[in-house]
Amino acid sequence: QNNDGNSSAPAPGASERVDAIVKSLPRIREIAAGMQEIILANLVMIGEVPAPTGGEGRRVETILQRLSACGLQNCSTDEKGNGYGILFGEQSTRNILISAHADTFVSDVVDQTVEIGQDRVVGPFVGDNCLALAAMVSLPTLFEKLQVRPKSNLVFMAAARSLGRGNLEGLRYFLANSALPIHAGLCLEGVQLGRLNYSCLGMFRGEIECRLPEDYKWAQFGSTGAIIPMNDVISRINKIPLPRRPLTSIVMGSIEGGITYHNIARQVTLRFEVRCEESELLKQIRQQIENITADVAAQSGVKVKLDIFA
């Protein structure tokens, strides 16, 4: 329907174009299946280069080399470390971004060997997000084999500083500062390759730190340390009512603190993420978490610091 509530007819020729695409799918699948070795080679090449958040430079450079070898133009990096190249289409007025995040969650993995078996691929961060990066840098070769030239310009980008405290910083910077206006986009995720998600959730991430003050009587019998107040924070957050519609969730991602059995923990850190389809509800949940941390700090005498990055 159009904005007046009246039914609108499909664009001329739309049905014929859809039929043509459906008829071409078997050939596309056959040619794509024949690219397995290329994709796996790209997967190993990319996956074995360490890329902790903020230290993705070597991996981004590897990706740029692959894109350049495929004939993409303007292969370069920006101030945030994003790497991108352009496959120019028949109509240069429209730009579509194809992006995958280049970084991985941790930086202390020593061995990043990717092993290819008969029916499986094993290695750190293969699904998140090396496979998506491998698929992205293989797409220009697939277009070439299909003898397809897109109408729009395709901007292939390995996004830096996406995870954790990076908080999509690379992608945000690119969209805000790119000289090319982006009209549409696809974000590739290795774990969900083959599935198309056409809507997204709003979210914010944060860290809550419970730390004993300098004058805390930690040696006194019965002292609870930082773990008990953090447990109180988690219990209260879990009691925040979440509706089934709009879809809403609070993910407790990680918690760490303490050093041994017999010493009370002087510091505990919780990392979490809140996801929701409605921005106003996100604001309400954020306010509730702020109230919870302030209340626990007042009641326990422990310093409770809330750091939200949205």
Tab-separated table of C-alpha atoms in Angstrom:
chain	number	residue	atom	x	y	z
A	1	GLN	CA	0.000	0.000	0.000
A	2	ASN	CA	1.046	3.602	-0.532
A	3	ASN	CA	0.920	6.394	2.043
A	4	ASP	CA	-2.770	7.087	1.288
A	5	GLY	CA	-3.735	3.551	2.277
A	6	ASN	CA	-4.534	2.600	-1.319
A	7	SER	CA	-3.118	-0.493	-2.965
A	8	SER	CA	-0.315	0.207	-5.391
A	9	ALA	CA	0.583	-1.940	-8.346
A	10	PRO	CA	4.032	-3.570	-8.497
A	11	ALA	CA	6.652	-1.831	-10.577
A	12	PRO	CA	6.523	-2.678	-14.292
A	13	GLY	CA	8.537	-5.782	-15.032
A	14	ALA	CA	9.068	-6.638	-11.338
A	15	SER	CA	7.419	-10.040	-11.649
A	16	GLU	CA	9.518	-10.902	-14.698
A	17	ARG	CA	12.721	-9.916	-12.896
A	18	VAL	CA	11.848	-12.082	-9.911
A	19	ASP	CA	11.079	-15.025	-12.189
A	20	ALA	CA	14.427	-14.581	-13.930
A	21	ILE	CA	16.269	-14.555	-10.599
A	22	VAL	CA	14.488	-17.710	-9.417
A	23	LYS	CA	15.330	-19.509	-12.652
A	24	SER	CA	19.008	-18.558	-12.330
A	25	LEU	CA	19.377	-19.858	-8.751
A	26	PRO	CA	20.451	-23.429	-9.675
A	27	ARG	CA	23.286	-22.063	-11.829
A	28	ILE	CA	24.343	-19.618	-9.102
A	29	ARG	CA	24.404	-22.417	-6.518
A	30	GLU	CA	26.448	-24.643	-8.819
A	31	ILE	CA	29.079	-21.973	-9.505
A	32	ALA	CA	29.190	-20.936	-5.843
A	33	ALA	CA	29.725	-24.558	-4.785
A	34	GLY	CA	32.677	-24.710	-7.149
A	35	MET	CA	34.311	-21.861	-5.235
A	36	GLN	CA	34.702	-23.854	-2.028
A	37	GLU	CA	38.492	-24.044	-2.231
A	38	ILE	CA	38.790	-20.291	-2.865
A	39	ILE	CA	36.609	-19.461	0.131
A	40	LEU	CA	38.488	-21.888	2.403
A	41	ALA	CA	41.836	-20.480	1.266
A	42	ASN	CA	40.630	-16.965	2.088
A	43	LEU	CA	39.324	-18.244	5.427
A	44	VAL	CA	42.708	-19.646	6.422
A	45	MET	CA	44.577	-16.593	5.137
A	46	ILE	CA	42.376	-14.187	7.098
A	47	GLY	CA	41.692	-16.326	10.165
A	48	GLU	CA	45.326	-16.957	11.023
A	49	VAL	CA	46.082	-13.229	11.311
A	50	PRO	CA	45.367	-12.003	14.877
A	51	ALA	CA	42.888	-9.114	15.064
A	52	PRO	CA	42.012	-8.063	18.624
A	53	THR	CA	39.738	-5.042	18.836
A	54	GLY	CA	41.902	-1.997	18.189
A	55	GLY	CA	44.692	-4.117	16.721
A	56	GLU	CA	43.137	-5.260	13.445
A	57	GLY	CA	45.714	-3.590	11.193
A	58	ARG	CA	47.464	-6.708	9.874
A	59	ARG	CA	44.202	-8.494	9.142
A	60	VAL	CA	42.706	-5.450	7.417
A	61	GLU	CA	45.836	-5.182	5.272
A	62	THR	CA	45.460	-8.856	4.279
A	63	ILE	CA	41.844	-8.237	3.288
A	64	LEU	CA	42.792	-5.174	1.236
A	65	GLN	CA	45.371	-7.246	-0.633
A	66	ARG	CA	42.696	-9.791	-1.520
A	67	LEU	CA	40.224	-7.103	-2.633
A	68	SER	CA	42.871	-5.395	-4.735
A	69	ALA	CA	43.801	-8.713	-6.358
A	70	CYS	CA	40.135	-9.096	-7.327
A	71	GLY	CA	40.221	-5.794	-9.197
A	72	LEU	CA	38.506	-3.515	-6.684
A	73	GLN	CA	39.364	0.171	-6.865
A	74	ASN	CA	40.304	2.740	-4.206
A	75	CYS	CA	41.434	0.066	-1.722
A	76	SER	CA	42.497	1.969	1.390
A	77	THR	CA	41.997	2.503	5.115
A	78	ASP	CA	40.497	5.400	7.047
A	79	GLU	CA	41.389	7.044	10.363
A	80	LYS	CA	39.653	4.342	12.429
A	81	GLY	CA	41.416	1.476	10.667
A	82	ASN	CA	38.521	0.360	8.460
A	83	GLY	CA	39.655	-1.221	5.202
A	84	TYR	CA	37.527	-0.894	2.083
A	85	GLY	CA	37.492	-1.154	-1.686
A	86	ILE	CA	34.924	-0.363	-4.381
A	87	LEU	CA	33.525	-2.538	-7.139
A	88	PHE	CA	32.073	0.048	-9.513
A	89	GLY	CA	28.735	-0.796	-11.072
A	90	GLU	CA	26.933	0.252	-14.207
A	91	GLN	CA	25.168	3.096	-12.391
A	92	SER	CA	27.557	5.128	-10.249
A	93	THR	CA	24.878	7.122	-8.405
A	94	ARG	CA	23.936	4.387	-5.930
A	95	ASN	CA	26.262	2.788	-3.352
A	96	ILE	CA	25.640	-0.419	-1.399
A	97	LEU	CA	27.840	-1.231	1.593
A	98	ILE	CA	28.859	-4.853	2.206
A	99	SER	CA	30.514	-5.023	5.605
A	100	ALA	CA	31.891	-7.571	8.059
A	101	HIS	CA	33.637	-6.813	11.335
A	102	ALA	CA	37.352	-7.531	11.267
A	103	ASP	CA	38.091	-7.794	14.985
A	104	THR	CA	37.861	-10.673	17.444
A	105	PHE	CA	36.892	-10.732	21.102
A	106	VAL	CA	40.186	-11.519	22.845
A	107	SER	CA	43.854	-10.872	22.207
A	108	ASP	CA	45.508	-13.644	24.278
A	109	VAL	CA	45.013	-16.530	21.858
A	110	VAL	CA	48.526	-17.667	20.947
A	111	ASP	CA	47.732	-20.277	18.300
A	112	GLN	CA	45.294	-19.148	15.617
A	113	THR	CA	45.840	-22.067	13.276
A	114	VAL	CA	42.777	-22.868	11.147
A	115	GLU	CA	42.444	-26.571	10.346
A	116	ILE	CA	40.411	-27.724	7.337
A	117	GLY	CA	38.894	-31.193	7.699
A	118	GLN	CA	36.681	-33.255	5.413
A	119	ASP	CA	33.463	-32.011	6.963
A	120	ARG	CA	34.495	-29.258	9.351
A	121	VAL	CA	36.676	-26.213	9.856
A	122	VAL	CA	38.257	-25.733	13.284
A	123	GLY	CA	39.986	-22.626	14.569
A	124	PRO	CA	39.513	-19.641	16.890
A	125	PHE	CA	36.955	-17.101	15.712
A	126	VAL	CA	36.146	-19.016	12.512
A	127	GLY	CA	32.425	-18.334	12.918
A	128	ASP	CA	32.842	-14.857	14.356
A	129	ASN	CA	33.799	-13.430	12.024
A	130	CYS	CA	36.472	-14.990	9.794
A	131	LEU	CA	34.003	-16.920	7.644
A	132	ALA	CA	32.048	-13.749	6.853
A	133	LEU	CA	35.253	-11.944	5.887
A	134	ALA	CA	36.278	-14.858	3.665
A	135	ALA	CA	32.877	-14.842	1.965
A	136	MET	CA	33.075	-11.082	1.462
A	137	VAL	CA	36.474	-11.100	-0.247
A	138	SER	CA	35.310	-14.034	-2.407
A	139	LEU	CA	32.230	-12.229	-3.729
A	140	PRO	CA	34.023	-10.316	-6.528
A	141	THR	CA	35.337	-13.641	-7.869
A	142	LEU	CA	31.813	-15.084	-7.759
A	143	PHE	CA	30.483	-12.110	-9.738
A	144	GLU	CA	33.219	-12.630	-12.291
A	145	LYS	CA	32.424	-16.337	-12.668
A	146	LEU	CA	28.723	-15.516	-13.014
A	147	GLN	CA	29.575	-12.797	-15.554
A	148	VAL	CA	27.501	-10.395	-13.485
A	149	ARG	CA	28.187	-6.688	-13.142
A	150	PRO	CA	26.037	-5.011	-10.495
A	151	LYS	CA	24.199	-1.828	-11.372
A	152	SER	CA	25.139	-0.141	-8.087
A	153	ASN	CA	28.615	0.468	-6.726
A	154	LEU	CA	29.498	-2.123	-4.081
A	155	VAL	CA	31.635	-0.899	-1.201
A	156	PHE	CA	33.355	-3.859	0.497
A	157	MET	CA	34.482	-2.961	4.010
A	158	ALA	CA	36.266	-4.746	6.855
A	159	ALA	CA	35.037	-2.785	9.864
A	160	ALA	CA	37.473	-2.094	12.704
A	161	ARG	CA	36.686	-1.660	16.410
A	162	SER	CA	33.285	-3.361	16.311
A	163	LEU	CA	33.267	-5.603	19.384
A	164	GLY	CA	33.219	-4.944	23.112
A	165	ARG	CA	34.259	-1.418	23.991
A	166	GLY	CA	34.836	-0.793	20.309
A	167	ASN	CA	31.037	-0.658	20.104
A	168	LEU	CA	30.818	-0.456	16.292
A	169	GLU	CA	33.131	2.556	16.313
A	170	GLY	CA	34.615	1.788	12.902
A	171	LEU	CA	31.259	1.380	11.178
A	172	ARG	CA	29.824	4.470	12.886
A	173	TYR	CA	32.812	6.536	11.762
A	174	PHE	CA	32.629	5.305	8.180
A	175	LEU	CA	28.913	6.056	7.828
A	176	ALA	CA	29.356	9.507	9.335
A	177	ASN	CA	32.416	10.509	7.309
A	178	SER	CA	32.369	8.595	4.030
A	179	ALA	CA	32.444	10.760	0.924
A	180	LEU	CA	30.199	8.147	-0.706
A	181	PRO	CA	26.526	8.335	0.300
A	182	ILE	CA	25.445	4.834	1.339
A	183	HIS	CA	21.951	3.929	0.107
A	184	ALA	CA	21.714	0.380	1.472
A	185	GLY	CA	23.858	-2.142	3.260
A	186	LEU	CA	24.490	-5.772	4.168
A	187	CYS	CA	26.323	-6.774	7.340
A	188	LEU	CA	27.790	-10.261	7.026
A	189	GLU	CA	28.089	-12.564	10.041
A	190	GLY	CA	29.847	-15.905	9.732
A	191	VAL	CA	27.570	-17.783	12.122
A	192	GLN	CA	24.448	-16.694	10.241
A	193	LEU	CA	25.648	-16.955	6.636
A	194	GLY	CA	22.708	-18.134	4.561
A	195	ARG	CA	20.124	-16.327	6.689
A	196	LEU	CA	18.811	-12.866	5.816
A	197	ASN	CA	17.830	-10.618	8.720
A	198	TYR	CA	15.965	-7.579	7.428
A	199	SER	CA	15.394	-5.828	10.751
A	200	CYS	CA	17.603	-5.126	13.737
A	201	LEU	CA	17.484	-4.451	17.444
A	202	GLY	CA	18.618	-1.333	19.211
A	203	MET	CA	21.122	-1.988	21.976
A	204	PHE	CA	23.524	-0.569	24.500
A	205	ARG	CA	26.450	-2.214	26.252
A	206	GLY	CA	27.920	-1.528	29.618
A	207	GLU	CA	30.203	-2.528	32.460
A	208	ILE	CA	29.416	-2.472	36.167
A	209	GLU	CA	32.367	-2.456	38.531
A	210	CYS	CA	32.059	-3.126	42.254
A	211	ARG	CA	35.230	-2.078	44.084
A	212	LEU	CA	36.037	-1.951	47.787
A	213	PRO	CA	36.840	1.550	49.049
A	214	GLU	CA	40.279	2.211	50.533
A	215	ASP	CA	38.888	2.349	54.091
A	216	TYR	CA	36.938	-0.933	53.750
A	217	LYS	CA	37.585	-3.265	56.696
A	218	TRP	CA	38.312	-6.216	54.454
A	219	ALA	CA	40.140	-8.192	57.169
A	220	GLN	CA	37.226	-8.031	59.613
A	221	PHE	CA	35.419	-11.339	60.155
A	222	GLY	CA	32.178	-11.410	58.184
A	223	SER	CA	33.309	-8.933	55.532
A	224	THR	CA	31.653	-9.833	52.251
A	225	GLY	CA	33.834	-8.027	49.729
A	226	ALA	CA	32.684	-7.059	46.238
A	227	ILE	CA	31.039	-10.294	45.095
A	228	ILE	CA	27.941	-10.051	47.319
A	229	PRO	CA	27.039	-6.486	46.197
A	230	MET	CA	27.561	-7.544	42.582
A	231	ASN	CA	25.263	-10.505	43.180
A	232	ASP	CA	22.681	-8.036	44.476
A	233	VAL	CA	23.096	-5.914	41.319
A	234	ILE	CA	22.612	-8.962	39.068
A	235	SER	CA	19.568	-10.179	41.014
A	236	ARG	CA	17.889	-6.781	40.746
A	237	ILE	CA	18.641	-6.448	37.036
A	238	ASN	CA	17.153	-9.907	36.470
A	239	LYS	CA	13.950	-8.700	38.116
A	240	ILE	CA	13.464	-5.875	35.608
A	241	PRO	CA	10.230	-6.826	33.785
A	242	LEU	CA	10.882	-7.429	30.080
A	243	PRO	CA	7.993	-7.572	27.578
A	244	ARG	CA	7.709	-10.268	24.940
A	245	ARG	CA	6.690	-7.534	22.492
A	246	PRO	CA	8.640	-5.511	21.611
A	247	LEU	CA	11.412	-8.112	21.730
A	248	THR	CA	13.692	-7.258	24.656
A	249	SER	CA	16.548	-9.053	26.385
A	250	ILE	CA	19.342	-8.395	28.862
A	251	VAL	CA	22.455	-10.465	28.206
A	252	MET	CA	24.926	-10.969	31.054
A	253	GLY	CA	28.019	-11.506	28.937
A	254	SER	CA	30.879	-11.964	31.412
A	255	ILE	CA	31.822	-11.535	35.048
A	256	GLU	CA	35.233	-11.611	36.666
A	257	GLY	CA	36.742	-10.832	40.034
A	258	GLY	CA	38.695	-12.151	42.975
A	259	ILE	CA	41.975	-14.060	43.001
A	260	THR	CA	41.669	-17.067	45.331
A	261	TYR	CA	39.515	-19.059	47.751
A	262	HIS	CA	40.294	-17.409	51.073
A	263	ASN	CA	40.652	-13.721	50.182
A	264	ILE	CA	37.544	-11.649	49.684
A	265	ALA	CA	37.261	-10.124	46.208
A	266	ARG	CA	38.274	-6.475	46.173
A	267	GLN	CA	36.880	-5.859	42.679
A	268	VAL	CA	34.267	-7.533	40.453
A	269	THR	CA	33.337	-6.500	36.904
A	270	LEU	CA	30.168	-7.420	35.013
A	271	ARG	CA	29.782	-6.857	31.263
A	272	PHE	CA	26.297	-6.827	29.797
A	273	GLU	CA	24.234	-5.867	26.774
A	274	VAL	CA	20.593	-4.784	26.523
A	275	ARG	CA	18.700	-5.333	23.267
A	276	CYS	CA	15.261	-4.037	22.323
A	277	GLU	CA	13.159	-3.195	19.276
A	278	GLU	CA	11.948	0.063	20.845
A	279	SER	CA	14.320	2.912	21.694
A	280	GLU	CA	12.099	4.398	24.417
A	281	LEU	CA	12.067	1.100	26.317
A	282	LEU	CA	15.867	0.942	26.047
A	283	LYS	CA	16.037	4.333	27.753
A	284	GLN	CA	13.745	3.104	30.543
A	285	ILE	CA	15.853	-0.005	31.162
A	286	ARG	CA	19.014	2.085	31.192
A	287	GLN	CA	17.502	4.350	33.836
A	288	GLN	CA	16.481	1.337	35.941
A	289	ILE	CA	20.026	-0.058	35.810
A	290	GLU	CA	21.403	3.339	36.831
A	291	ASN	CA	18.988	3.393	39.795
A	292	ILE	CA	19.948	-0.167	40.803
A	293	THR	CA	23.682	0.532	40.852
A	294	ALA	CA	23.224	3.750	42.801
A	295	ASP	CA	21.004	2.017	45.378
A	296	VAL	CA	23.372	-0.938	45.859
A	297	ALA	CA	26.296	1.465	46.303
A	298	ALA	CA	24.396	3.411	48.954
A	299	GLN	CA	23.337	0.300	50.884
A	300	SER	CA	26.543	-1.743	50.719
A	301	GLY	CA	29.232	0.885	51.183
A	302	VAL	CA	31.012	-0.519	48.120
A	303	LYS	CA	31.915	1.699	45.182
A	304	VAL	CA	29.686	0.753	42.253
A	305	LYS	CA	30.650	2.283	38.925
A	306	LEU	CA	28.370	2.015	35.888
A	307	ASP	CA	29.926	2.661	32.485
A	308	ILE	CA	27.516	2.550	29.544
A	309	PHE	CA	28.658	2.916	25.959
A	310	ALA	CA	25.850	3.145	23.413
